PDB file of C-alpha atoms in Angstrom:
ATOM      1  CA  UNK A   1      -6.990-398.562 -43.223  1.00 84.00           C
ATOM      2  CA  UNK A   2      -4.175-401.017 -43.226  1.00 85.00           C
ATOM      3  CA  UNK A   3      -1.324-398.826 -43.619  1.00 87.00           C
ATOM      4  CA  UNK A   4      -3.101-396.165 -40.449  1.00 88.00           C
ATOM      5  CA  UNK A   5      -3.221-399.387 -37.971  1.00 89.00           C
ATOM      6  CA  UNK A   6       0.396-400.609 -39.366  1.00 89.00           C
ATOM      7  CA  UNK A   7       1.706-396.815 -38.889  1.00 91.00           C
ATOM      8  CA  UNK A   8       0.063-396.664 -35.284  1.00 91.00           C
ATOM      9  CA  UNK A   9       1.773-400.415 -34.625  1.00 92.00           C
ATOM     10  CA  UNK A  10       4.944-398.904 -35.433  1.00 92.00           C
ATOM     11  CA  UNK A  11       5.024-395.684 -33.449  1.00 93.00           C
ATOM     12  CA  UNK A  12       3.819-397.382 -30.624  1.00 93.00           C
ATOM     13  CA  UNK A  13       6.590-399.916 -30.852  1.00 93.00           C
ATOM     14  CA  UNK A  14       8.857-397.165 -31.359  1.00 94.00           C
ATOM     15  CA  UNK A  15       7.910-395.262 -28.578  1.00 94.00           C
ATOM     16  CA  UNK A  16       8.012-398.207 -25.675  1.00 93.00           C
ATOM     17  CA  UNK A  17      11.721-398.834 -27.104  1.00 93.00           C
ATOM     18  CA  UNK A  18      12.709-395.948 -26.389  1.00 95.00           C
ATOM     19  CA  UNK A  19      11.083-394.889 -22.953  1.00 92.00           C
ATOM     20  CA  UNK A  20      12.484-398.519 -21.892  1.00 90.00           C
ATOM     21  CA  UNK A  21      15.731-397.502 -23.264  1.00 89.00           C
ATOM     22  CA  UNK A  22      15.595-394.497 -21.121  1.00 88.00           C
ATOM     23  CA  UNK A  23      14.340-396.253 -18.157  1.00 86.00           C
ATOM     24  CA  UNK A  24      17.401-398.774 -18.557  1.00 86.00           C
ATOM     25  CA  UNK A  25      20.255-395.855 -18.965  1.00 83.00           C
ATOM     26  CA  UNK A  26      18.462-394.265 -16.258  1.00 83.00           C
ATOM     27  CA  UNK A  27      18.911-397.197 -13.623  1.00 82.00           C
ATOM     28  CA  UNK A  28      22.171-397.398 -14.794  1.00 79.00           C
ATOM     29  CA  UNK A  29      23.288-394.279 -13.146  1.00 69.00           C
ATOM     30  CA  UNK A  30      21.899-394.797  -9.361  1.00 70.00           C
ATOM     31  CA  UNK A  31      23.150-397.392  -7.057  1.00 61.00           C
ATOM     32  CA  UNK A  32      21.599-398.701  -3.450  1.00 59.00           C
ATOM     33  CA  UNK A  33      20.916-395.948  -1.417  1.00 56.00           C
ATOM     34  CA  UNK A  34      23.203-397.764   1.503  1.00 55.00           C
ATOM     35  CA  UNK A  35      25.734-396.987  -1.208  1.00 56.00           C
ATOM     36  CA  UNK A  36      25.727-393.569  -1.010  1.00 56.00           C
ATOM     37  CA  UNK A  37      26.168-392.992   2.532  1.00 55.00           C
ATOM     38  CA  UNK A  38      29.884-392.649   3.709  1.00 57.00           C
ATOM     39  CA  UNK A  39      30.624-395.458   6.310  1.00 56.00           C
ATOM     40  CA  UNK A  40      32.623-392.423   8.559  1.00 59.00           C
ATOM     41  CA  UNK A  41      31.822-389.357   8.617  1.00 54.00           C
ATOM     42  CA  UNK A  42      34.494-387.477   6.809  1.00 52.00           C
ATOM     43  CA  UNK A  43      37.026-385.438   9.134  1.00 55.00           C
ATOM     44  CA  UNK A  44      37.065-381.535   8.524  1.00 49.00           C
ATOM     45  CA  UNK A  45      39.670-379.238   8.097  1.00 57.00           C
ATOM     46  CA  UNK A  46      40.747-377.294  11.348  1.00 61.00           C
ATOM     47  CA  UNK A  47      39.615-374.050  11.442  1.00 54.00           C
ATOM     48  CA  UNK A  48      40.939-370.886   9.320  1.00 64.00           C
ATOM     49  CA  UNK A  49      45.061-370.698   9.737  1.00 86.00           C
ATOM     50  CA  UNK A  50      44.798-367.197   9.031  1.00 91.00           C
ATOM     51  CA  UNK A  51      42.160-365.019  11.454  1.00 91.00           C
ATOM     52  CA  UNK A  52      41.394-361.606  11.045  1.00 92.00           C
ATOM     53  CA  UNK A  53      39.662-359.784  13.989  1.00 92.00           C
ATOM     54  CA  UNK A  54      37.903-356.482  14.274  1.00 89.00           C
ATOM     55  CA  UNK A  55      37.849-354.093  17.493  1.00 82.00           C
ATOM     56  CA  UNK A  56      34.400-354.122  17.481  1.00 84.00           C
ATOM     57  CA  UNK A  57      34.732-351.369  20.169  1.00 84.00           C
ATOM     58  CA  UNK A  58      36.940-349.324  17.846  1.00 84.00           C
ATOM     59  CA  UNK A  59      33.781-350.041  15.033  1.00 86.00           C
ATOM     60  CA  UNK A  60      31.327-348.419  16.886  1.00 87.00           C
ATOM     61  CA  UNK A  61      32.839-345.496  17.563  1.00 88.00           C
ATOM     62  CA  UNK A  62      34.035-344.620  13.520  1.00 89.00           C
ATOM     63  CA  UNK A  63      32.586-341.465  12.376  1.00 89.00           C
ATOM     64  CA  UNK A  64      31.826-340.139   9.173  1.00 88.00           C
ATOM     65  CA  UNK A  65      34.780-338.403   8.878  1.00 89.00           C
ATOM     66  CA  UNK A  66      38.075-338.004   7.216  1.00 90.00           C
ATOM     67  CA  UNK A  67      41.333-339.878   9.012  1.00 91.00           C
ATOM     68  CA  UNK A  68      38.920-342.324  11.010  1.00 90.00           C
ATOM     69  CA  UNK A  69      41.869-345.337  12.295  1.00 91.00           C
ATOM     70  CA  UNK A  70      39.952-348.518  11.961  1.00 90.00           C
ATOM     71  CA  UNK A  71      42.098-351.359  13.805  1.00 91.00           C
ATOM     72  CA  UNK A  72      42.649-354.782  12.730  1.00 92.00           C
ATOM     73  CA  UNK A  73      44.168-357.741  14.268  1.00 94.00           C
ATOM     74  CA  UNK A  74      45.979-360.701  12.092  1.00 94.00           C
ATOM     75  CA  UNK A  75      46.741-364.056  13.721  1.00 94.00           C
ATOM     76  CA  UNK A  76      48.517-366.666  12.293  1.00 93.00           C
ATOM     77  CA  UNK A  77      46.708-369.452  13.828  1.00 89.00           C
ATOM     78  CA  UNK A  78      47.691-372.291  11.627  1.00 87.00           C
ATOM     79  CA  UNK A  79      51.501-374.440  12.453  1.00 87.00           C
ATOM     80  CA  UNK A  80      52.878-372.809   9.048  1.00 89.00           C
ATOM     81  CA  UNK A  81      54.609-369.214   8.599  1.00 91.00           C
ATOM     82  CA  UNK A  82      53.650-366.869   5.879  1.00 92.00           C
ATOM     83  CA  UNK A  83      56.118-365.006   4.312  1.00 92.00           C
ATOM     84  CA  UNK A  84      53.820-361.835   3.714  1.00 92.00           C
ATOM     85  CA  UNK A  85      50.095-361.402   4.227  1.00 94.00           C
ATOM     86  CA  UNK A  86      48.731-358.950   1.737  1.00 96.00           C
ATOM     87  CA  UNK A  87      45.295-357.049   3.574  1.00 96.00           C
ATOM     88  CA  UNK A  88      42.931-355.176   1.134  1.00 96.00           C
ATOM     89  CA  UNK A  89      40.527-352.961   2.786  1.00 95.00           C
ATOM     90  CA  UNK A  90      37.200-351.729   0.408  1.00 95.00           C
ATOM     91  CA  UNK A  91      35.212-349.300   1.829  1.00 92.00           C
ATOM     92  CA  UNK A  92      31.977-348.635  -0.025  1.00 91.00           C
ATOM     93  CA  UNK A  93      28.646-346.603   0.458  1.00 87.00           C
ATOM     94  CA  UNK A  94      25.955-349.226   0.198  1.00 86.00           C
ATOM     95  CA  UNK A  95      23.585-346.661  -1.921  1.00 82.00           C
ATOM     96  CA  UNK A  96      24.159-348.193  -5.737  1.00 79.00           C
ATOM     97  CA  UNK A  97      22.969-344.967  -7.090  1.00 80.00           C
ATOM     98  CA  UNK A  98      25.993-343.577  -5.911  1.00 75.00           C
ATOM     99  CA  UNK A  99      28.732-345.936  -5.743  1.00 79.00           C
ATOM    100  CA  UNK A 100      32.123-344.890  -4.003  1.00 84.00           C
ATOM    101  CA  UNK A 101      34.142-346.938  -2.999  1.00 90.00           C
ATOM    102  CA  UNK A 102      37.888-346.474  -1.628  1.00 92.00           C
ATOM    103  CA  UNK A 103      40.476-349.131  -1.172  1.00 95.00           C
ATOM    104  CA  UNK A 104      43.389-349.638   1.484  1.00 96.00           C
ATOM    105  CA  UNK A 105      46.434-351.952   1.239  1.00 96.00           C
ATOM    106  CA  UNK A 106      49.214-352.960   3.567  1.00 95.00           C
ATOM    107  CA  UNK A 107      51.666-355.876   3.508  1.00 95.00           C
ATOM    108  CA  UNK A 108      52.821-357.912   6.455  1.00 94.00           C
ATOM    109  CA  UNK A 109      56.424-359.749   6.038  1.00 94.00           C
ATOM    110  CA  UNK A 110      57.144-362.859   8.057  1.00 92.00           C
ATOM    111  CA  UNK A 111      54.047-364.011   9.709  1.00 91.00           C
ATOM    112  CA  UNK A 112      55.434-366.414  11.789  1.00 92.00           C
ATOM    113  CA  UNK A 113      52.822-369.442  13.219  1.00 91.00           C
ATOM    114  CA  UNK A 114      51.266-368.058  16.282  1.00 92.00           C
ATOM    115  CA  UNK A 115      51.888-364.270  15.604  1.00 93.00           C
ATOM    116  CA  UNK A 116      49.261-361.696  16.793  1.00 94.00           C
ATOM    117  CA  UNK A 117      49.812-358.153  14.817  1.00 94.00           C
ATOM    118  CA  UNK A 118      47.730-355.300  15.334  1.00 94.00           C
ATOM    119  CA  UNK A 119      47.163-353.207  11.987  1.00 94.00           C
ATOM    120  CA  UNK A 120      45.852-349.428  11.593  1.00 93.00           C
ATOM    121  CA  UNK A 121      44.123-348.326   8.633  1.00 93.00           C
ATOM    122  CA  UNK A 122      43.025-344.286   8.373  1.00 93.00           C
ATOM    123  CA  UNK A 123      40.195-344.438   6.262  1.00 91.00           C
ATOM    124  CA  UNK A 124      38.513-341.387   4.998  1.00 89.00           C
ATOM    125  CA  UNK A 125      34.438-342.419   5.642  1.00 87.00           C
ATOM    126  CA  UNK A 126      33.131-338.890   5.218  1.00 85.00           C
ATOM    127  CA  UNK A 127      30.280-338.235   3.134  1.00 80.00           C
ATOM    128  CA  UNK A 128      30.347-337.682  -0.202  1.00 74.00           C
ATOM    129  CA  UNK A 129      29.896-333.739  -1.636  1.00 71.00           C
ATOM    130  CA  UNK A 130      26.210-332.238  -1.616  1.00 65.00           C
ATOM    131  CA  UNK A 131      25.626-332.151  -4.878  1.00 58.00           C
ATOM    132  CA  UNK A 132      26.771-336.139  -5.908  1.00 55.00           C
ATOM    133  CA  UNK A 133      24.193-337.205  -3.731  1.00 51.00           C
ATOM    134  CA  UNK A 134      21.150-339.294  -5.392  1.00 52.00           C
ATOM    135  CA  UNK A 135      18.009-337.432  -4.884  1.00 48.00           C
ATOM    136  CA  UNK A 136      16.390-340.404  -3.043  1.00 53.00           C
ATOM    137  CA  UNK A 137      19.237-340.827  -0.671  1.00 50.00           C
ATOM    138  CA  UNK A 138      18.432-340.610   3.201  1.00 53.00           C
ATOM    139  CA  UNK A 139      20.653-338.914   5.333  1.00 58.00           C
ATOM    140  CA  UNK A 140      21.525-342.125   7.254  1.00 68.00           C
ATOM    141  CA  UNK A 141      24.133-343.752   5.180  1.00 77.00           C
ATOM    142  CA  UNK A 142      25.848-347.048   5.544  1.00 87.00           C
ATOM    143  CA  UNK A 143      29.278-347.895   5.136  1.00 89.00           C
ATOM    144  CA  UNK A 144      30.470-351.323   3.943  1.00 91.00           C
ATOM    145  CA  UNK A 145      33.965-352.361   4.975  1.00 93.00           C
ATOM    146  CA  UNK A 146      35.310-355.708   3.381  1.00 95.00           C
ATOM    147  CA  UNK A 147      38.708-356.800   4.742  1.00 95.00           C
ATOM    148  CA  UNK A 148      40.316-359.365   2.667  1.00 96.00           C
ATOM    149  CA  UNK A 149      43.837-361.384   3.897  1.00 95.00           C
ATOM    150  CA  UNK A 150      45.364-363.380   1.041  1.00 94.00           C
ATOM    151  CA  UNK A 151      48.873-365.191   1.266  1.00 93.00           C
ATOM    152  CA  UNK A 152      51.400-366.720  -1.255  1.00 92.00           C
ATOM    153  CA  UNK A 153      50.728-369.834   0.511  1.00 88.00           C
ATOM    154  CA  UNK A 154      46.840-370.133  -0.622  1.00 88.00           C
ATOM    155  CA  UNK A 155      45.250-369.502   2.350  1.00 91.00           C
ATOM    156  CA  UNK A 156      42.827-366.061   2.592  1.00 91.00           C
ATOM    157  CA  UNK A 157      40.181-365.028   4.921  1.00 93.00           C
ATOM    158  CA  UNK A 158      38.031-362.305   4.636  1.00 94.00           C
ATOM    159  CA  UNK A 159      35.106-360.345   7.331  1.00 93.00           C
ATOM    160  CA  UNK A 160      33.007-357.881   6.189  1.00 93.00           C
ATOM    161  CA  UNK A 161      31.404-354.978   8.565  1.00 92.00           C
ATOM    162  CA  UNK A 162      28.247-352.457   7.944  1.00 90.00           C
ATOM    163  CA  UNK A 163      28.372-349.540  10.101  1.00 88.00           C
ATOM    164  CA  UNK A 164      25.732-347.371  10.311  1.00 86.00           C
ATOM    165  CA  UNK A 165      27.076-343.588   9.929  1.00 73.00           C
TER     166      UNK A 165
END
């Protein structure tokens, strides 16, 4: 009977030690809230140096057909020139039973700081053949374009675009 109350002595011993030892490593790693807070607010970056813009017009009225010209405008909007902008254009069905997807490139040279260049891509958005189509397919079909700008000089924007065809 001894050796039960000395055994139960000694866990419980053991087991406020350690819960106090967690407790104490605990405290250690928070500080005063008022700590935490930043005295300023800290300042943000200015917006994106590189802006891409879609003709929203041109968009709308992209069929789903071969040769479609999709339009694109890059600005340098930043005070730094890039020496080349590299644009990748993916344009993929959004069914996943039936992936396709088709990819565009182009390279602008000399971007200077406040440039405006207007881009054309032909992109071939027609439907895929009869038979590759999944059986639970509608016949409305979405297309996802993804337009992504990267530069040697880290800076890279990308816009994205559903259209309904």
């Amino acid at each position: 009977m001894r050796g039960a109350a000395l055994w139960a002595a000694g866990a419980a011993l053991a087991f406020f030690l350690t819960a106090g030892a967690f407790l104490f490593l605990a405290n250690l790693a928070t500080g005063p809230a008022a700590e935490d807070l930043p005295a300023t607010p800290a300042r943000g970056k200015p917006g994106p140096a590189l802006d891409l813009d879609l003709n929203r017009d041109r968009l709308s009225s992209l069929e789903p057909a071969p040769d479609q010209e999709l339009l694109l405008t890059v600005e340098n909007a930043g005070g730094k020139d890039f020496s080349n902008v590299n644009l990748t254009l993916e344009a993929s069905s959004e069914d996943t039973a039936n992936p396709r997807s088709r990819y565009y490139r182009r390279t602008l040279r000399d971007l200077k700081a406040g440039d405006r260049i207007e881009v054309s891509f032909l992109l071939d958005l027609s439907k895929p053949p009869e038979g590759s189509a999944s059986p639970t397919a509608t016949d409305e079909q979405s297309e996802i374009l993804e337009i992504r700008a990267t530069t040697p000089e880290d800076v890279s924007e990308v816009r994205t675009a559903i259209l309904p065809l």
